[in-house]
Coordinates of C-alpha atoms in Angstrom, one line a residue:
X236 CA -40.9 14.5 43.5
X237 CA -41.0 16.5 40.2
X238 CA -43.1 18.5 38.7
X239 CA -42.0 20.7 35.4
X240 CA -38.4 19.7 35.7
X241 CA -36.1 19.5 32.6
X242 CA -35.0 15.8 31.5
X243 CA -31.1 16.7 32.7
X244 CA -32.2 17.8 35.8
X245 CA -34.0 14.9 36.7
X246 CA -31.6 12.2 35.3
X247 CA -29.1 14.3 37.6
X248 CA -31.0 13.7 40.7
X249 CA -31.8 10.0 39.8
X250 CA -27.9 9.3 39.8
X251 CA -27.3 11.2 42.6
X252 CA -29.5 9.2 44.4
X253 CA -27.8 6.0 43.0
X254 CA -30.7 4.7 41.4
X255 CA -30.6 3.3 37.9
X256 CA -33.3 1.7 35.3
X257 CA -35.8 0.3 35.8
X258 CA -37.8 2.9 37.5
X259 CA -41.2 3.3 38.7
X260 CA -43.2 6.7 38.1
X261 CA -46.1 7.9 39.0
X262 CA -48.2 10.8 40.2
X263 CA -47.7 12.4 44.0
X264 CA -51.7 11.9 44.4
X265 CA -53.3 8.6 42.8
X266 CA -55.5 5.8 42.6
X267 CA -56.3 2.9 41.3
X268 CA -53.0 2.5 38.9
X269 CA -54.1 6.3 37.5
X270 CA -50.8 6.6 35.5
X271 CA -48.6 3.9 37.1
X272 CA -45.6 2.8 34.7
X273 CA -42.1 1.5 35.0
X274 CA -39.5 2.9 33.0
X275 CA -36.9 1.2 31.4
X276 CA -34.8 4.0 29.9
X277 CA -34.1 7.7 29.8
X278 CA -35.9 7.9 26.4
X279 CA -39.0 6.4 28.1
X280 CA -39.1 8.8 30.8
X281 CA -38.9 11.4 28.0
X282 CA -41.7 10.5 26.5
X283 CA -43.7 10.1 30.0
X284 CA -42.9 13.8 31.1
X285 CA -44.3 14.8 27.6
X286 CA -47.6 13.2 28.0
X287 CA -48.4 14.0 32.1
X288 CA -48.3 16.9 33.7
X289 CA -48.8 16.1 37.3
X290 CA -46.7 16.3 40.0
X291 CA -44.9 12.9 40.1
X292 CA -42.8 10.6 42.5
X293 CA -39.7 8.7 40.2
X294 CA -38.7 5.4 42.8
X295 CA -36.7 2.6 42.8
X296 CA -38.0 -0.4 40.8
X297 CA -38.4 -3.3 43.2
X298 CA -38.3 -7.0 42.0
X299 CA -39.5 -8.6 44.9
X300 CA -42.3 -11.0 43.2
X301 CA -44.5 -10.6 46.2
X302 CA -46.6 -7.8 47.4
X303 CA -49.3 -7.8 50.0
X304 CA -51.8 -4.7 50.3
X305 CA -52.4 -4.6 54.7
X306 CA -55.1 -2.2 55.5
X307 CA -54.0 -0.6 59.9
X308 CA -55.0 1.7 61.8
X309 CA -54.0 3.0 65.4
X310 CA -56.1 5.4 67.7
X311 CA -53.9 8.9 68.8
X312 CA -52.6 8.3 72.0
X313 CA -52.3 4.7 71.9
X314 CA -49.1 2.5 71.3
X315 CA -50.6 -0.3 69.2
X316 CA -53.0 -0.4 66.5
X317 CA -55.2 -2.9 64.4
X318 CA -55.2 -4.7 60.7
X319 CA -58.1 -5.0 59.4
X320 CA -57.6 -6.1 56.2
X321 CA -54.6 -8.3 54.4
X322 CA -54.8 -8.5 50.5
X323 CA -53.0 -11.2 48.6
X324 CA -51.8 -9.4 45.1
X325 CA -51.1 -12.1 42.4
X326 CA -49.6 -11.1 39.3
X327 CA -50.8 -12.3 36.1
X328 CA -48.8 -14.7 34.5
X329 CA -48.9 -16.6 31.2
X330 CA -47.1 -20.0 30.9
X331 CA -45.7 -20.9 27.5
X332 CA -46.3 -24.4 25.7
X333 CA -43.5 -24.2 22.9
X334 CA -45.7 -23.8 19.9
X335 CA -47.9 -20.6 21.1
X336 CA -46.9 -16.5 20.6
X337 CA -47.4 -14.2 23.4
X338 CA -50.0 -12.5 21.8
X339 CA -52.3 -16.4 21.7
X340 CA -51.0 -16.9 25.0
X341 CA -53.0 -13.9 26.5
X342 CA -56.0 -14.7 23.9
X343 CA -56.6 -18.1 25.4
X344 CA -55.8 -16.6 29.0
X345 CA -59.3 -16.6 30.8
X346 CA -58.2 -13.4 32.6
X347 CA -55.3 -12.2 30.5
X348 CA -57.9 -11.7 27.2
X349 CA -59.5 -8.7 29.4
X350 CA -56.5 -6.4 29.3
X351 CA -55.7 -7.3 25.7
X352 CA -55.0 -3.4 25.4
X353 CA -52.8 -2.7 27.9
X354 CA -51.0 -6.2 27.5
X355 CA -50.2 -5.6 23.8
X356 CA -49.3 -2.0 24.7
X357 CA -46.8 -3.2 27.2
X358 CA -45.4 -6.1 25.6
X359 CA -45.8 -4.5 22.1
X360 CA -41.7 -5.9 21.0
X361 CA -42.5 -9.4 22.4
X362 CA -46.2 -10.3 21.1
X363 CA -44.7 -12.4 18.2
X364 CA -42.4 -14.4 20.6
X365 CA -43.2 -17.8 21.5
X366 CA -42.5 -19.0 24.9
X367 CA -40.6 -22.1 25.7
X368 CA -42.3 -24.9 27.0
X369 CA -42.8 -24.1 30.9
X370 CA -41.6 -20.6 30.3
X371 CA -43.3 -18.1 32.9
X372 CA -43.7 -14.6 31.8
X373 CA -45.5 -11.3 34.5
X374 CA -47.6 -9.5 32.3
X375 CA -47.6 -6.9 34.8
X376 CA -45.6 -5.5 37.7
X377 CA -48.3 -3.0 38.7
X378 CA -50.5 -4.3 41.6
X379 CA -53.5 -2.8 41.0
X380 CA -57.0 -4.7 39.8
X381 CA -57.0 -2.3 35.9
X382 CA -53.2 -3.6 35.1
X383 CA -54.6 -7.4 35.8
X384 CA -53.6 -8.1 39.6
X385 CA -56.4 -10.6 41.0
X386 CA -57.2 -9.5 44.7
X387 CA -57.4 -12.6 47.1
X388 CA -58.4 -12.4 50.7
X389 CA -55.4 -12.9 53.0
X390 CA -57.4 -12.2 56.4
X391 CA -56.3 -15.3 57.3
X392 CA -53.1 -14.0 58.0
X393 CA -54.1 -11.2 60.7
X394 CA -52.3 -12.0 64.2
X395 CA -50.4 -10.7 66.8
X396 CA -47.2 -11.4 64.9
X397 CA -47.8 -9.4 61.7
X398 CA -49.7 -6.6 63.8
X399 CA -46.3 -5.9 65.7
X400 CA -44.0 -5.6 62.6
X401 CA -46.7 -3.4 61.2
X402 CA -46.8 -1.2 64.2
X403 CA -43.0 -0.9 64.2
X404 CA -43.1 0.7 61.0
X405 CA -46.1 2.8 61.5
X406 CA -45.2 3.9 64.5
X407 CA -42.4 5.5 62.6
X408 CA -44.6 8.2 60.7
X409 CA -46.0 10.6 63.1
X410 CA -49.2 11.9 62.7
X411 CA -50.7 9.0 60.6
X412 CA -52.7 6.7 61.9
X413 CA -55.4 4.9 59.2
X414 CA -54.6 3.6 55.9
X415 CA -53.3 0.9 53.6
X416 CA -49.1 -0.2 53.0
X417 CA -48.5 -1.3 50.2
X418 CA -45.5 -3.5 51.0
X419 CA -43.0 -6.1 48.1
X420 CA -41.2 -8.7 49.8
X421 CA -38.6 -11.8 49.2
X422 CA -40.6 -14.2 51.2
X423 CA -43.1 -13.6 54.6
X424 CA -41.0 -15.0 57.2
X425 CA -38.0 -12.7 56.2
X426 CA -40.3 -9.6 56.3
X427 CA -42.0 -10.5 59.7
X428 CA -38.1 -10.1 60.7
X429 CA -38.1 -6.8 59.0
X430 CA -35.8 -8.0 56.3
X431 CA -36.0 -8.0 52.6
X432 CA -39.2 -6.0 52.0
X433 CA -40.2 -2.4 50.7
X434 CA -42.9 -0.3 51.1
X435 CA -44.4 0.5 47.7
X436 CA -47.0 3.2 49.0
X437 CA -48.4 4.5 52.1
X438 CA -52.4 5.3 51.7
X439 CA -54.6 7.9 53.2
X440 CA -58.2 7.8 53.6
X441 CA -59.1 7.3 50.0
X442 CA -57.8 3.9 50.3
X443 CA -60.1 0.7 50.7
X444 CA -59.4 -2.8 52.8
X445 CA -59.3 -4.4 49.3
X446 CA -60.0 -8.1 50.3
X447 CA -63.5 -7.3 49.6
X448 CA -62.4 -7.7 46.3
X449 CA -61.8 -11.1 46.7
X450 CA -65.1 -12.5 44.9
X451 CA -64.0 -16.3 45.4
X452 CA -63.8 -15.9 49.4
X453 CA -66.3 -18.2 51.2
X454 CA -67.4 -14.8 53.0
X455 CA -67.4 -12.4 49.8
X456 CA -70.6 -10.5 49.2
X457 CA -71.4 -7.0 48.3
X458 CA -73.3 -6.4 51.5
X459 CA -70.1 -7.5 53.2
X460 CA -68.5 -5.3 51.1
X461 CA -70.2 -2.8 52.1
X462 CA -70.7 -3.1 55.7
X463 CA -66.5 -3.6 55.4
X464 CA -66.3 -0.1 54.3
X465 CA -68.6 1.3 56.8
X466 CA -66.7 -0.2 59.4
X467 CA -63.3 1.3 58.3
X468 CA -65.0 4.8 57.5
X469 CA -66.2 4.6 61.0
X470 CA -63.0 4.2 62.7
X471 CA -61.8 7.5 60.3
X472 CA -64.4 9.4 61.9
X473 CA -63.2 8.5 65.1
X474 CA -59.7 9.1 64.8
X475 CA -60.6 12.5 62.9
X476 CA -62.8 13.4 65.8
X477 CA -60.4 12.6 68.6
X478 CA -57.3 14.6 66.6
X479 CA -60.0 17.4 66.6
X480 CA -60.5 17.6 70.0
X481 CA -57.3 16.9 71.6
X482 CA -54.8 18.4 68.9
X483 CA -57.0 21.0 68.0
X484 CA -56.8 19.7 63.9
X485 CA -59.1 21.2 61.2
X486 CA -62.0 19.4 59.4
X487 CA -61.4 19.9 55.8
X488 CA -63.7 23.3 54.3
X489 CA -66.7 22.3 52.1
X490 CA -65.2 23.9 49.3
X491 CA -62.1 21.4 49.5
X492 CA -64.2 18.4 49.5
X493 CA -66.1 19.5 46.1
X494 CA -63.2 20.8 45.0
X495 CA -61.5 17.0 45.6
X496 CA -64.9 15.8 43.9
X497 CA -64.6 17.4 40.6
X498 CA -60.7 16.1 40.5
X499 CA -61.5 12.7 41.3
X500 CA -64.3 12.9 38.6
X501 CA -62.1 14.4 35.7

């Protein structure tokens, strides 16, 4: 984490870690993709420190082409918890033809077009280049719904199985017991092993079960939606309640929650 650092400084601890370009930054507290890039050089990251002054996490760029978003949560005092929600992240993508630029390719994309922005910002040196026949090109690493991931309902894939690999890991972070993992993998039966997969992020309670994003799902409807959230802000109030009582924790002060408010709103 860095915050105010000098260029040096940092490029010194990113070696001494033994990491190398591309890397993925982004701010210690976040949502929604708020400042999400990869970085592909040290003049990059230059620019990047110039133009955002948070408090920022620098990781490892990981190019596993899979990522699922698995919503958990695990009562104090008990040894095994619950998913409630599996999100399927696919990456846009834009297939050449041979005759077409990259810049008519994501014109005539039917999802693509609605990023035009932020795809001709991040593809800026390429949107000229014609794709080969066949030729697959990721628009965008980033799996969040404003950098042009589609959301798809993986429910289907809740069972006992994937709930113990998840509470092997989760058991490993004491003290936290509700939230989403974001987690890249090779293929699924290698990470149910626990092999060749990486945690992205770890979420608090400002994350959401985001299948209900899913608008395609046979079950998808904003009063599900709703009554989704409900259920997972319920199961917050209980685990908050019970860390009150038994572990003597402290509810948050008024004045932080407006003060969180007015953040969130600027």
């Amino acid at each position: 984490v860095v915050k105010n650092n000098c260029l040096s400084s940092i490029l010194e601890k990113i070696e001494n870690l033994g990491l190398d370009f591309p890397l993925i930054i982004k701010p210690n507290i976040g949502f929604r993709g708020y400042l999400v890039k990869k970085i592909d050089s040290s003049r990059a990251l230059e620019n990047y420190l110039q133009h955002v002054d948070e408090e920022l996490i620098i990781q490892e760029f990981i190019p596993y082409e899979n990522e699922l978003g698995i919503f958990y949560h695990r009562i104090p005092g008990q040894t095994k918890g619950k998913i409630t929600s599996v999100t399927i992240k696919k990456f846009l993508k834009v297939k050449g033809d041979g005759i077409l630029t990259l810049s008519a390719l994501i014109q005539k994309d039917k999802r693509a077009f609605l990023y035009t922005d932020l795809f001709y910002a991040l593809h800026r040196d390429q949107l000229n280049k014609i794709l080969a026949k066949d030729e697959e090109l990721t628009l965008s690493l980033i799996g969040n719904h404003s950098k042009g991931t589609q959301f798809i309902n993986g429910n289907h894939l809740i069972n006992q199985e994937l709930e113990a690999f998840i509470d092997k890991v989760c058991q490993k972070m004491n003290g936290w017991y509700y939230g989403r993992l974001d987690i890249k993998y090779e293929n699924y039966p290698k990470m149910l092993r626990g092999e060749a997969f990486k945690i992205l992020e770890i979420n608090g309670i400002i994350s959401e079960p985001t299948h209900i994003y899913d608008a395609s799902h046979k079950n998808a409807s904003y009063f599900n939606a709703l009554k989704s959230i409900n259920e997972h802000w319920n199961i917050m109030g209980k685990i908050a309640l019970k860390n009150h009582k038994e572990k003597n924790i402290s509810y948050p002060s008024i004045k932080d929650y407006i003060k969180n408010m007015y953040w969130l709103r600027s």
